[in-house]
PDB file of C-alpha atoms in Angstrom:
ATOM      1  CA  MET A  24      26.337 -14.035 -23.845  1.00  0.00           C
ATOM      2  CA  THR A  25      23.420 -13.263 -26.161  1.00  0.00           C
ATOM      3  CA  PRO A  26      20.547 -15.828 -26.391  1.00  0.00           C
ATOM      4  CA  PRO A  27      19.820 -17.202 -29.936  1.00  0.00           C
ATOM      5  CA  PRO A  28      16.960 -15.262 -31.822  1.00  0.00           C
ATOM      6  CA  ASP A  29      14.577 -18.307 -31.552  1.00  0.00           C
ATOM      7  CA  ASP A  30      14.868 -18.329 -27.803  1.00  0.00           C
ATOM      8  CA  PRO A  31      11.454 -17.626 -26.263  1.00  0.00           C
ATOM      9  CA  GLY A  32      13.242 -15.547 -23.516  1.00  0.00           C
ATOM     10  CA  HIS A  33      14.870 -13.459 -26.111  1.00  0.00           C
ATOM     11  CA  ASP A  34      13.829  -9.883 -26.355  1.00  0.00           C
ATOM     12  CA  PRO A  35      15.281  -7.841 -29.158  1.00  0.00           C
ATOM     13  CA  ALA A  36      14.213  -4.569 -27.485  1.00  0.00           C
ATOM     14  CA  GLY A  37      16.468  -5.362 -24.488  1.00  0.00           C
ATOM     15  CA  ILE A  38      13.536  -5.805 -22.005  1.00  0.00           C
ATOM     16  CA  ALA A  39      13.528  -8.931 -19.800  1.00  0.00           C
ATOM     17  CA  PRO A  40      10.189 -10.863 -20.074  1.00  0.00           C
ATOM     18  CA  LEU A  41       9.474 -10.397 -16.472  1.00  0.00           C
ATOM     19  CA  GLU A  42      10.090  -6.644 -16.588  1.00  0.00           C
ATOM     20  CA  HIS A  43       7.887  -6.638 -19.606  1.00  0.00           C
ATOM     21  CA  ALA A  44       5.116  -8.513 -17.910  1.00  0.00           C
ATOM     22  CA  LEU A  45       5.297  -6.316 -14.908  1.00  0.00           C
ATOM     23  CA  ARG A  46       4.867  -3.164 -17.017  1.00  0.00           C
ATOM     24  CA  LEU A  47       1.906  -4.605 -18.782  1.00  0.00           C
ATOM     25  CA  ALA A  48       0.294  -5.468 -15.385  1.00  0.00           C
ATOM     26  CA  GLU A  49       1.000  -2.064 -14.003  1.00  0.00           C
ATOM     27  CA  ALA A  50      -0.514  -0.486 -17.046  1.00  0.00           C
ATOM     28  CA  LEU A  51      -3.662  -2.468 -16.593  1.00  0.00           C
ATOM     29  CA  VAL A  52      -3.964  -1.689 -12.926  1.00  0.00           C
ATOM     30  CA  PHE A  53      -3.542   2.002 -13.408  1.00  0.00           C
ATOM     31  CA  ALA A  54      -5.790   2.132 -16.595  1.00  0.00           C
ATOM     32  CA  ALA A  55      -8.695   0.177 -14.998  1.00  0.00           C
ATOM     33  CA  ASP A  56     -11.592   2.249 -13.421  1.00  0.00           C
ATOM     34  CA  ARG A  57     -12.256  -0.436 -10.907  1.00  0.00           C
ATOM     35  CA  PRO A  58     -10.104  -3.117  -8.988  1.00  0.00           C
ATOM     36  CA  VAL A  59      -8.457  -5.660 -11.343  1.00  0.00           C
ATOM     37  CA  PRO A  60      -8.982  -9.316 -10.229  1.00  0.00           C
ATOM     38  CA  PRO A  61      -5.801 -11.276  -9.501  1.00  0.00           C
ATOM     39  CA  GLU A  62      -6.820 -13.759 -12.158  1.00  0.00           C
ATOM     40  CA  ARG A  63      -6.654 -11.053 -14.769  1.00  0.00           C
ATOM     41  CA  LEU A  64      -3.259 -10.111 -13.621  1.00  0.00           C
ATOM     42  CA  GLN A  65      -2.058 -13.714 -13.836  1.00  0.00           C
ATOM     43  CA  GLU A  66      -2.670 -13.784 -17.507  1.00  0.00           C
ATOM     44  CA  LEU A  67       0.101 -11.273 -18.029  1.00  0.00           C
ATOM     45  CA  LEU A  68       2.615 -12.689 -15.415  1.00  0.00           C
ATOM     46  CA  PRO A  69       5.071 -15.561 -16.165  1.00  0.00           C
ATOM     47  CA  PRO A  70       3.680 -18.873 -14.630  1.00  0.00           C
ATOM     48  CA  ALA A  71       6.175 -18.736 -11.672  1.00  0.00           C
ATOM     49  CA  CYS A  72       4.802 -15.436 -10.534  1.00  0.00           C
ATOM     50  CA  ALA A  73       1.548 -15.134  -8.490  1.00  0.00           C
ATOM     51  CA  PRO A  74      -0.387 -11.927  -7.960  1.00  0.00           C
ATOM     52  CA  ARG A  75      -1.164 -11.139  -4.338  1.00  0.00           C
ATOM     53  CA  ARG A  76      -4.589  -9.967  -3.125  1.00  0.00           C
TER      54      ARG A  76
END
């Protein structure tokens, strides 16, 4: 079943929202020249996920 286009979880590119958030967080960590605080990662992750120290 395909979610309706106005569904916030719908991604036309076929990438799940959590997978997309993890890709962004990974890119941030690898692009940073110093440690990334967990609070900064939390901005990218869905509310149900919490970054670990």
